[in-house]
Tab-separated table of C-alpha atoms in Angstrom:
chain	number	residue	atom	x	y	z
V	1	UNK	CA	-147.769	114.529	-186.048
V	2	UNK	CA	-146.696	116.153	-182.662
V	3	UNK	CA	-149.601	118.054	-180.112
V	4	UNK	CA	-147.997	120.801	-177.524
V	5	UNK	CA	-147.411	118.311	-175.023
V	6	UNK	CA	-145.355	116.114	-177.209
V	7	UNK	CA	-142.774	118.619	-176.758
V	8	UNK	CA	-139.948	117.547	-174.831
V	9	UNK	CA	-136.124	119.019	-175.266
V	10	UNK	CA	-134.502	117.978	-178.542
V	11	UNK	CA	-137.435	117.090	-180.254
V	12	UNK	CA	-137.571	118.026	-183.779
V	13	UNK	CA	-140.315	119.964	-185.577
V	14	UNK	CA	-141.000	121.839	-188.741
V	15	UNK	CA	-142.119	125.260	-189.055
V	16	UNK	CA	-143.009	127.558	-192.030
V	17	UNK	CA	-140.995	124.693	-193.638
V	18	UNK	CA	-138.038	125.074	-191.798
V	19	UNK	CA	-136.519	122.330	-188.934
V	20	UNK	CA	-136.221	123.120	-186.206
V	21	UNK	CA	-134.720	121.599	-182.476
V	22	UNK	CA	-136.893	122.378	-179.182
V	23	UNK	CA	-134.243	123.724	-176.551
V	24	UNK	CA	-136.195	124.983	-173.879
V	25	UNK	CA	-139.588	123.595	-172.929
V	26	UNK	CA	-142.229	124.800	-170.218
V	27	UNK	CA	-145.842	123.657	-169.677
V	28	UNK	CA	-148.701	125.811	-167.904
V	29	UNK	CA	-151.946	124.076	-167.029
V	30	UNK	CA	-154.951	126.329	-167.062
V	31	UNK	CA	-158.381	126.394	-165.726
V	32	UNK	CA	-160.598	123.407	-167.042
V	33	UNK	CA	-158.067	121.345	-168.067
V	34	UNK	CA	-156.506	123.469	-171.086
V	35	UNK	CA	-152.539	124.309	-171.314
V	36	UNK	CA	-150.199	126.501	-172.854
V	37	UNK	CA	-146.719	125.264	-174.197
V	38	UNK	CA	-144.389	127.658	-174.058
V	39	UNK	CA	-140.814	126.400	-175.661
V	40	UNK	CA	-137.246	128.187	-177.137
V	41	UNK	CA	-136.408	126.675	-180.606
V	42	UNK	CA	-133.686	126.732	-182.666
V	43	UNK	CA	-133.354	126.616	-186.465
V	44	UNK	CA	-131.438	123.958	-187.358
V	45	UNK	CA	-130.384	125.946	-190.876
V	46	UNK	CA	-129.719	129.658	-189.796
V	47	UNK	CA	-129.476	129.138	-185.827
V	48	UNK	CA	-131.521	131.512	-185.252
V	49	UNK	CA	-133.548	131.357	-181.512
V	50	UNK	CA	-137.651	131.410	-181.962
V	51	UNK	CA	-139.472	131.799	-178.854
V	52	UNK	CA	-142.722	129.823	-179.617
V	53	UNK	CA	-145.898	129.185	-177.656
V	54	UNK	CA	-148.747	126.170	-178.341
V	55	UNK	CA	-152.154	126.140	-177.459
V	56	UNK	CA	-154.419	123.266	-176.685
V	57	UNK	CA	-155.000	120.681	-179.788
V	58	UNK	CA	-152.562	122.146	-182.077
V	59	UNK	CA	-150.847	119.792	-184.205
V	60	UNK	CA	-147.239	120.247	-185.186
V	61	UNK	CA	-145.473	118.976	-187.381
V	62	UNK	CA	-142.037	116.479	-187.131
V	63	UNK	CA	-139.252	117.137	-189.206
V	64	UNK	CA	-138.115	114.780	-191.437
V	65	UNK	CA	-134.328	114.899	-190.581
V	66	UNK	CA	-132.052	112.013	-191.441
V	67	UNK	CA	-128.704	111.573	-190.479
V	68	UNK	CA	-125.547	110.049	-191.303
V	69	UNK	CA	-121.907	109.334	-190.410
V	70	UNK	CA	-118.965	110.159	-191.937
V	71	UNK	CA	-115.397	110.825	-191.312
V	72	UNK	CA	-113.408	114.756	-190.564
V	73	UNK	CA	-110.982	115.031	-193.307
V	74	UNK	CA	-109.594	118.254	-193.075
V	75	UNK	CA	-110.218	122.371	-192.971
V	76	UNK	CA	-109.266	125.166	-194.867
V	77	UNK	CA	-110.308	127.739	-192.239
V	78	UNK	CA	-113.944	128.239	-194.140
V	79	UNK	CA	-115.261	125.047	-194.501
V	80	UNK	CA	-114.998	122.084	-193.461
V	81	UNK	CA	-114.894	118.710	-195.326
V	82	UNK	CA	-116.352	115.112	-194.492
V	83	UNK	CA	-116.401	111.928	-196.633
V	84	UNK	CA	-119.272	109.120	-196.057
V	85	UNK	CA	-117.419	105.918	-195.799
V	86	UNK	CA	-119.342	103.682	-197.616
V	87	UNK	CA	-120.044	105.689	-200.424
V	88	UNK	CA	-117.251	107.897	-200.641
V	89	UNK	CA	-119.733	110.794	-201.073
V	90	UNK	CA	-118.055	114.095	-199.848
V	91	UNK	CA	-120.026	117.001	-197.836
V	92	UNK	CA	-118.896	120.086	-196.790
V	93	UNK	CA	-119.597	122.352	-194.048
V	94	UNK	CA	-119.363	126.472	-193.035
V	95	UNK	CA	-116.897	127.761	-190.133
V	96	UNK	CA	-120.350	128.927	-189.267
V	97	UNK	CA	-122.415	125.084	-189.123
V	98	UNK	CA	-119.645	123.356	-187.690
V	99	UNK	CA	-119.394	125.830	-184.068
V	100	UNK	CA	-117.746	124.611	-181.700
V	101	UNK	CA	-117.463	121.731	-182.622
V	102	UNK	CA	-114.200	122.075	-184.103
V	103	UNK	CA	-112.901	122.125	-181.089
V	104	UNK	CA	-113.310	118.611	-181.060
V	105	UNK	CA	-113.064	117.229	-184.286
V	106	UNK	CA	-109.846	115.101	-185.159
V	107	UNK	CA	-108.564	113.600	-188.819
V	108	UNK	CA	-110.265	110.444	-189.275
V	109	UNK	CA	-113.123	110.562	-186.285
V	110	UNK	CA	-116.567	110.059	-187.019
V	111	UNK	CA	-119.007	112.222	-186.445
V	112	UNK	CA	-122.899	112.505	-187.596
V	113	UNK	CA	-124.325	114.669	-189.831
V	114	UNK	CA	-127.927	115.889	-189.820
V	115	UNK	CA	-130.177	116.391	-192.902
V	116	UNK	CA	-133.119	118.066	-194.507
V	117	UNK	CA	-134.411	117.084	-197.620
V	118	UNK	CA	-130.627	116.226	-198.637
V	119	UNK	CA	-128.712	118.482	-197.274
V	120	UNK	CA	-126.495	118.992	-194.496
V	121	UNK	CA	-127.561	121.712	-191.493
V	122	UNK	CA	-125.980	119.725	-188.656
V	123	UNK	CA	-123.107	118.274	-187.297
V	124	UNK	CA	-123.924	115.738	-184.052
V	125	UNK	CA	-120.588	115.108	-181.886
V	126	UNK	CA	-120.338	112.338	-179.922
V	127	UNK	CA	-121.057	112.955	-176.079
V	128	UNK	CA	-117.967	112.016	-175.015
V	129	UNK	CA	-114.610	112.464	-176.973
V	130	UNK	CA	-111.301	111.395	-176.373
V	131	UNK	CA	-107.598	113.357	-176.803
V	132	UNK	CA	-104.406	113.467	-176.198
V	133	UNK	CA	-103.025	115.865	-174.054
V	134	UNK	CA	-100.483	118.185	-175.707
V	135	UNK	CA	-99.432	120.484	-173.305
V	136	UNK	CA	-99.946	120.833	-169.436
V	137	UNK	CA	-97.672	122.129	-166.488
V	138	UNK	CA	-96.193	119.255	-164.540
V	139	UNK	CA	-98.196	118.959	-161.191
V	140	UNK	CA	-95.897	120.052	-158.196
V	141	UNK	CA	-94.782	116.656	-156.015
V	142	UNK	CA	-97.552	116.053	-153.134
V	143	UNK	CA	-99.848	118.416	-154.960
V	144	UNK	CA	-102.010	115.335	-156.418
V	145	UNK	CA	-105.178	116.036	-154.589
V	146	UNK	CA	-107.651	115.946	-157.407
V	147	UNK	CA	-110.003	118.932	-156.303
V	148	UNK	CA	-106.958	120.608	-158.238
V	149	UNK	CA	-106.919	121.689	-161.493
V	150	UNK	CA	-105.520	123.241	-164.477
V	151	UNK	CA	-104.998	123.740	-168.051
V	152	UNK	CA	-104.625	121.348	-170.203
V	153	UNK	CA	-104.145	122.093	-174.354
V	154	UNK	CA	-105.302	119.331	-176.126
V	155	UNK	CA	-104.295	118.175	-179.858
V	156	UNK	CA	-107.095	119.705	-181.302
V	157	UNK	CA	-106.207	122.549	-179.626
V	158	UNK	CA	-109.106	123.418	-177.317
V	159	UNK	CA	-107.789	123.718	-174.111
V	160	UNK	CA	-109.678	122.247	-170.302
V	161	UNK	CA	-109.129	121.893	-167.340
V	162	UNK	CA	-108.386	118.802	-165.718
V	163	UNK	CA	-106.711	116.979	-162.599
V	164	UNK	CA	-103.577	117.799	-161.220
V	165	UNK	CA	-102.342	114.126	-161.464
V	166	UNK	CA	-102.602	114.418	-165.827
V	167	UNK	CA	-99.597	114.705	-167.947
V	168	UNK	CA	-98.780	115.636	-171.586
V	169	UNK	CA	-98.941	112.594	-173.439
V	170	UNK	CA	-101.708	111.289	-171.281
V	171	UNK	CA	-105.324	110.612	-173.292
V	172	UNK	CA	-108.558	111.483	-171.765
V	173	UNK	CA	-112.190	111.855	-172.699
V	174	UNK	CA	-113.444	114.901	-173.088
V	175	UNK	CA	-117.730	115.670	-172.309
V	176	UNK	CA	-118.780	117.713	-176.022
V	177	UNK	CA	-120.835	119.890	-174.456
V	178	UNK	CA	-119.205	121.584	-171.295
V	179	UNK	CA	-115.728	120.722	-171.939
V	180	UNK	CA	-115.872	118.908	-168.990
V	181	UNK	CA	-112.807	116.449	-168.146
V	182	UNK	CA	-114.335	112.534	-167.579
V	183	UNK	CA	-111.763	109.764	-167.693
V	184	UNK	CA	-108.031	109.315	-168.203
V	185	UNK	CA	-107.593	106.468	-170.958
V	186	UNK	CA	-106.021	103.390	-168.995
């Protein structure tokens, strides 16, 4: 159980029997010690966003969400298939549930699937992933300033901005939330 002031960004809670994740949090202190907590929560099953206000001593139930590391196998356009490398149990997630994570899924990569009541509800990527650059323009000689960026297509098909010195064949680290280039593999 949580009190309203225990809620922070990424906290998992249960509302009306559904799991939610806190996306935004703000607290307003009222006179005489009372406070109101305003949050925006995301339903982990439907993806719906919901604004919610909690007062003073309300109790909020934590969500019983478990995670499992799985290996990405393949997708057929509508479903994405994963396998637990220990038990060989397979899971399928809809393209809607995978969402933008598809931009970083490479066959054989390990990711985490979150479960609520033994049903897969969410795919959690690592903060950064290493992907190979399959195409980028070659830099103009002498134009190697690190402030100049160009587009690079990665092996999963996603296009990200990279510094001018990156070339086709390089393996780079990309932030999975911001799509930002982080570093080149040495």
